């Protein structure tokens, strides 16, 4: 199991590898707003744990294990943002998904994924939910 912080590193590294085709320490540092030594440290741990291959100053490459978990982490983040959207939360979806993503079991993530899928298949029901919430919120005021 990776720590929340290492999960975030791997998640961003996976995004860079799929979107840019290459991974650079400086890009990861900028994206996560952390120092270069911090990224270096994380990359070394991820390398030791078999998630990537790292040749300092040359190349970072995800292993199969790293790519598999990276893909899961990116999809989990996206699903959580979509979940917050479909249930009608007015929160900052990006920020909140980022915060809760590390603390949910696989079972809960799966159930949330299915809720998203359910409402995608039944947009009429999603609209009803949102209407219901609007009425309920007015009453609560
Ligand atoms: Mn996070």
mmCIF file of C-alpha atoms and ligand atoms in Angstrom:
data_model
loop_
_atom_site.group_PDB
_atom_site.id
_atom_site.type_symbol
_atom_site.label_atom_id
_atom_site.label_comp_id
_atom_site.label_asym_id
_atom_site.label_seq_id
_atom_site.Cartn_x
_atom_site.Cartn_y
_atom_site.Cartn_z
ATOM 1 C CA UNK A 1 0.000 0.000 0.000
ATOM 2 C CA UNK A 2 1.290 3.439 -0.951
ATOM 3 C CA UNK A 3 0.870 6.490 1.256
ATOM 4 C CA UNK A 4 -1.582 9.181 0.072
ATOM 5 C CA UNK A 5 1.351 11.323 -0.978
ATOM 6 C CA UNK A 6 2.999 8.559 -3.020
ATOM 7 C CA UNK A 7 -0.355 7.756 -4.606
ATOM 8 C CA UNK A 8 -0.554 11.370 -5.766
ATOM 9 C CA UNK A 9 2.936 11.175 -7.249
ATOM 10 C CA UNK A 10 2.158 7.989 -9.108
ATOM 11 C CA UNK A 11 -1.169 9.420 -10.293
ATOM 12 C CA UNK A 12 0.532 12.492 -11.795
ATOM 13 C CA UNK A 13 3.384 10.452 -13.228
ATOM 14 C CA UNK A 14 0.834 8.238 -14.960
ATOM 15 C CA UNK A 15 -0.953 11.324 -16.356
ATOM 16 C CA UNK A 16 2.300 12.669 -17.788
ATOM 17 C CA UNK A 17 3.220 9.315 -19.269
ATOM 18 C CA UNK A 18 -0.105 9.019 -21.095
ATOM 19 C CA UNK A 19 -0.553 12.691 -22.038
ATOM 20 C CA UNK A 20 3.021 13.651 -22.914
ATOM 21 C CA UNK A 21 4.589 10.265 -23.470
ATOM 22 C CA UNK A 22 7.462 11.072 -21.130
ATOM 23 C CA UNK A 23 7.969 11.864 -17.456
ATOM 24 C CA UNK A 24 10.147 14.674 -16.122
ATOM 25 C CA UNK A 25 10.924 15.417 -12.481
ATOM 26 C CA UNK A 26 10.471 19.158 -13.124
ATOM 27 C CA UNK A 27 6.992 18.684 -14.616
ATOM 28 C CA UNK A 28 5.858 16.587 -11.660
ATOM 29 C CA UNK A 29 7.270 19.134 -9.196
ATOM 30 C CA UNK A 30 5.435 21.980 -10.921
ATOM 31 C CA UNK A 31 2.149 20.076 -11.148
ATOM 32 C CA UNK A 32 2.129 19.007 -7.498
ATOM 33 C CA UNK A 33 3.709 22.259 -6.314
ATOM 34 C CA UNK A 34 6.555 20.535 -4.485
ATOM 35 C CA UNK A 35 10.356 20.780 -4.580
ATOM 36 C CA UNK A 36 12.610 18.798 -6.905
ATOM 37 C CA UNK A 37 14.193 16.858 -4.010
ATOM 38 C CA UNK A 38 10.707 15.815 -2.881
ATOM 39 C CA UNK A 39 9.920 14.411 -6.318
ATOM 40 C CA UNK A 40 13.309 12.734 -6.408
ATOM 41 C CA UNK A 41 12.665 11.071 -3.080
ATOM 42 C CA UNK A 42 9.226 9.874 -4.160
ATOM 43 C CA UNK A 43 10.526 8.589 -7.480
ATOM 44 C CA UNK A 44 13.259 6.654 -5.669
ATOM 45 C CA UNK A 45 10.733 4.991 -3.362
ATOM 46 C CA UNK A 46 8.394 4.199 -6.266
ATOM 47 C CA UNK A 47 11.374 2.733 -8.074
ATOM 48 C CA UNK A 48 12.346 0.577 -5.081
ATOM 49 C CA UNK A 49 8.762 -0.616 -4.800
ATOM 50 C CA UNK A 50 8.787 -1.684 -8.438
ATOM 51 C CA UNK A 51 6.348 0.909 -9.822
ATOM 52 C CA UNK A 52 8.862 2.537 -12.140
ATOM 53 C CA UNK A 53 12.360 2.409 -13.512
ATOM 54 C CA UNK A 54 14.442 5.465 -12.841
ATOM 55 C CA UNK A 55 17.784 6.380 -14.326
ATOM 56 C CA UNK A 56 18.759 9.709 -12.690
ATOM 57 C CA UNK A 57 18.997 12.664 -15.132
ATOM 58 C CA UNK A 58 17.953 10.362 -17.931
ATOM 59 C CA UNK A 59 14.731 8.534 -17.811
ATOM 60 C CA UNK A 60 11.659 7.599 -15.791
ATOM 61 C CA UNK A 61 9.540 4.789 -17.063
ATOM 62 C CA UNK A 62 6.543 3.123 -15.457
ATOM 63 C CA UNK A 63 6.640 -0.621 -15.040
ATOM 64 C CA UNK A 64 3.568 -2.706 -15.814
ATOM 65 C CA UNK A 65 2.733 -2.690 -12.104
ATOM 66 C CA UNK A 66 3.146 1.099 -11.967
ATOM 67 C CA UNK A 67 1.063 1.721 -15.078
ATOM 68 C CA UNK A 68 -1.717 -0.526 -13.755
ATOM 69 C CA UNK A 69 -1.933 1.241 -10.400
ATOM 70 C CA UNK A 70 -1.459 4.663 -12.037
ATOM 71 C CA UNK A 71 -4.401 4.012 -14.325
ATOM 72 C CA UNK A 72 -6.540 2.973 -11.359
ATOM 73 C CA UNK A 73 -5.577 6.126 -9.439
ATOM 74 C CA UNK A 74 -6.391 8.443 -12.354
ATOM 75 C CA UNK A 75 -9.719 6.718 -12.939
ATOM 76 C CA UNK A 76 -10.569 6.769 -9.245
ATOM 77 C CA UNK A 77 -9.970 10.511 -9.126
ATOM 78 C CA UNK A 78 -12.130 11.097 -12.197
ATOM 79 C CA UNK A 79 -14.917 8.877 -10.855
ATOM 80 C CA UNK A 80 -14.978 10.677 -7.522
ATOM 81 C CA UNK A 81 -15.268 14.044 -9.236
ATOM 82 C CA UNK A 82 -18.107 12.694 -11.345
ATOM 83 C CA UNK A 83 -19.740 11.201 -8.259
ATOM 84 C CA UNK A 84 -19.677 14.531 -6.425
ATOM 85 C CA UNK A 85 -21.206 16.072 -9.540
ATOM 86 C CA UNK A 86 -24.058 13.553 -9.959
ATOM 87 C CA UNK A 87 -25.100 13.655 -6.308
ATOM 88 C CA UNK A 88 -25.462 17.418 -6.639
ATOM 89 C CA UNK A 89 -22.728 18.583 -4.302
ATOM 90 C CA UNK A 90 -21.758 22.216 -4.697
ATOM 91 C CA UNK A 91 -18.252 21.578 -3.402
ATOM 92 C CA UNK A 92 -15.007 22.165 -5.280
ATOM 93 C CA UNK A 93 -15.004 18.743 -6.960
ATOM 94 C CA UNK A 94 -11.335 18.696 -7.842
ATOM 95 C CA UNK A 95 -10.205 19.655 -4.372
ATOM 96 C CA UNK A 96 -12.570 17.326 -2.556
ATOM 97 C CA UNK A 97 -11.910 14.291 -4.758
ATOM 98 C CA UNK A 98 -8.218 14.913 -4.177
ATOM 99 C CA UNK A 99 -8.757 14.868 -0.422
ATOM 100 C CA UNK A 100 -11.028 11.840 -0.013
ATOM 101 C CA UNK A 101 -9.641 9.560 -2.732
ATOM 102 C CA UNK A 102 -6.989 7.949 -0.527
ATOM 103 C CA UNK A 103 -9.305 6.915 2.274
ATOM 104 C CA UNK A 104 -11.954 4.871 0.500
ATOM 105 C CA UNK A 105 -12.001 1.102 0.200
ATOM 106 C CA UNK A 106 -12.014 -0.566 -3.211
ATOM 107 C CA UNK A 107 -15.597 -1.636 -2.479
ATOM 108 C CA UNK A 108 -16.734 1.938 -1.886
ATOM 109 C CA UNK A 109 -14.955 3.246 -4.982
ATOM 110 C CA UNK A 110 -16.634 0.483 -6.975
ATOM 111 C CA UNK A 111 -20.073 1.312 -5.556
ATOM 112 C CA UNK A 112 -19.537 5.011 -6.321
ATOM 113 C CA UNK A 113 -18.462 4.102 -9.851
ATOM 114 C CA UNK A 114 -21.724 2.212 -10.271
ATOM 115 C CA UNK A 115 -23.764 5.152 -8.970
ATOM 116 C CA UNK A 116 -22.099 7.324 -11.640
ATOM 117 C CA UNK A 117 -22.814 4.674 -14.267
ATOM 118 C CA UNK A 118 -26.431 4.350 -13.110
ATOM 119 C CA UNK A 119 -27.123 8.062 -13.451
ATOM 120 C CA UNK A 120 -25.359 8.193 -16.829
ATOM 121 C CA UNK A 121 -27.794 5.560 -18.032
ATOM 122 C CA UNK A 122 -30.757 7.318 -16.420
ATOM 123 C CA UNK A 123 -30.252 11.096 -16.758
ATOM 124 C CA UNK A 124 -33.973 11.520 -16.065
ATOM 125 C CA UNK A 125 -33.472 10.121 -12.571
ATOM 126 C CA UNK A 126 -30.454 12.314 -12.019
ATOM 127 C CA UNK A 127 -32.538 15.373 -12.877
ATOM 128 C CA UNK A 128 -35.172 14.199 -10.393
ATOM 129 C CA UNK A 129 -32.542 13.860 -7.696
ATOM 130 C CA UNK A 130 -31.269 17.386 -8.346
ATOM 131 C CA UNK A 131 -34.841 18.781 -8.298
ATOM 132 C CA UNK A 132 -35.512 16.922 -5.056
ATOM 133 C CA UNK A 133 -32.368 18.394 -3.519
ATOM 134 C CA UNK A 134 -33.274 21.916 -4.632
ATOM 135 C CA UNK A 135 -36.705 21.641 -3.002
ATOM 136 C CA UNK A 136 -35.247 20.115 0.176
ATOM 137 C CA UNK A 137 -32.573 22.815 0.437
ATOM 138 C CA UNK A 138 -35.187 25.552 0.154
ATOM 139 C CA UNK A 139 -37.185 23.966 2.978
ATOM 140 C CA UNK A 140 -34.107 23.703 5.158
ATOM 141 C CA UNK A 141 -33.444 27.419 4.910
HETATM 142 MN MN1 LIG B 1 -4.901 12.955 -3.660
#
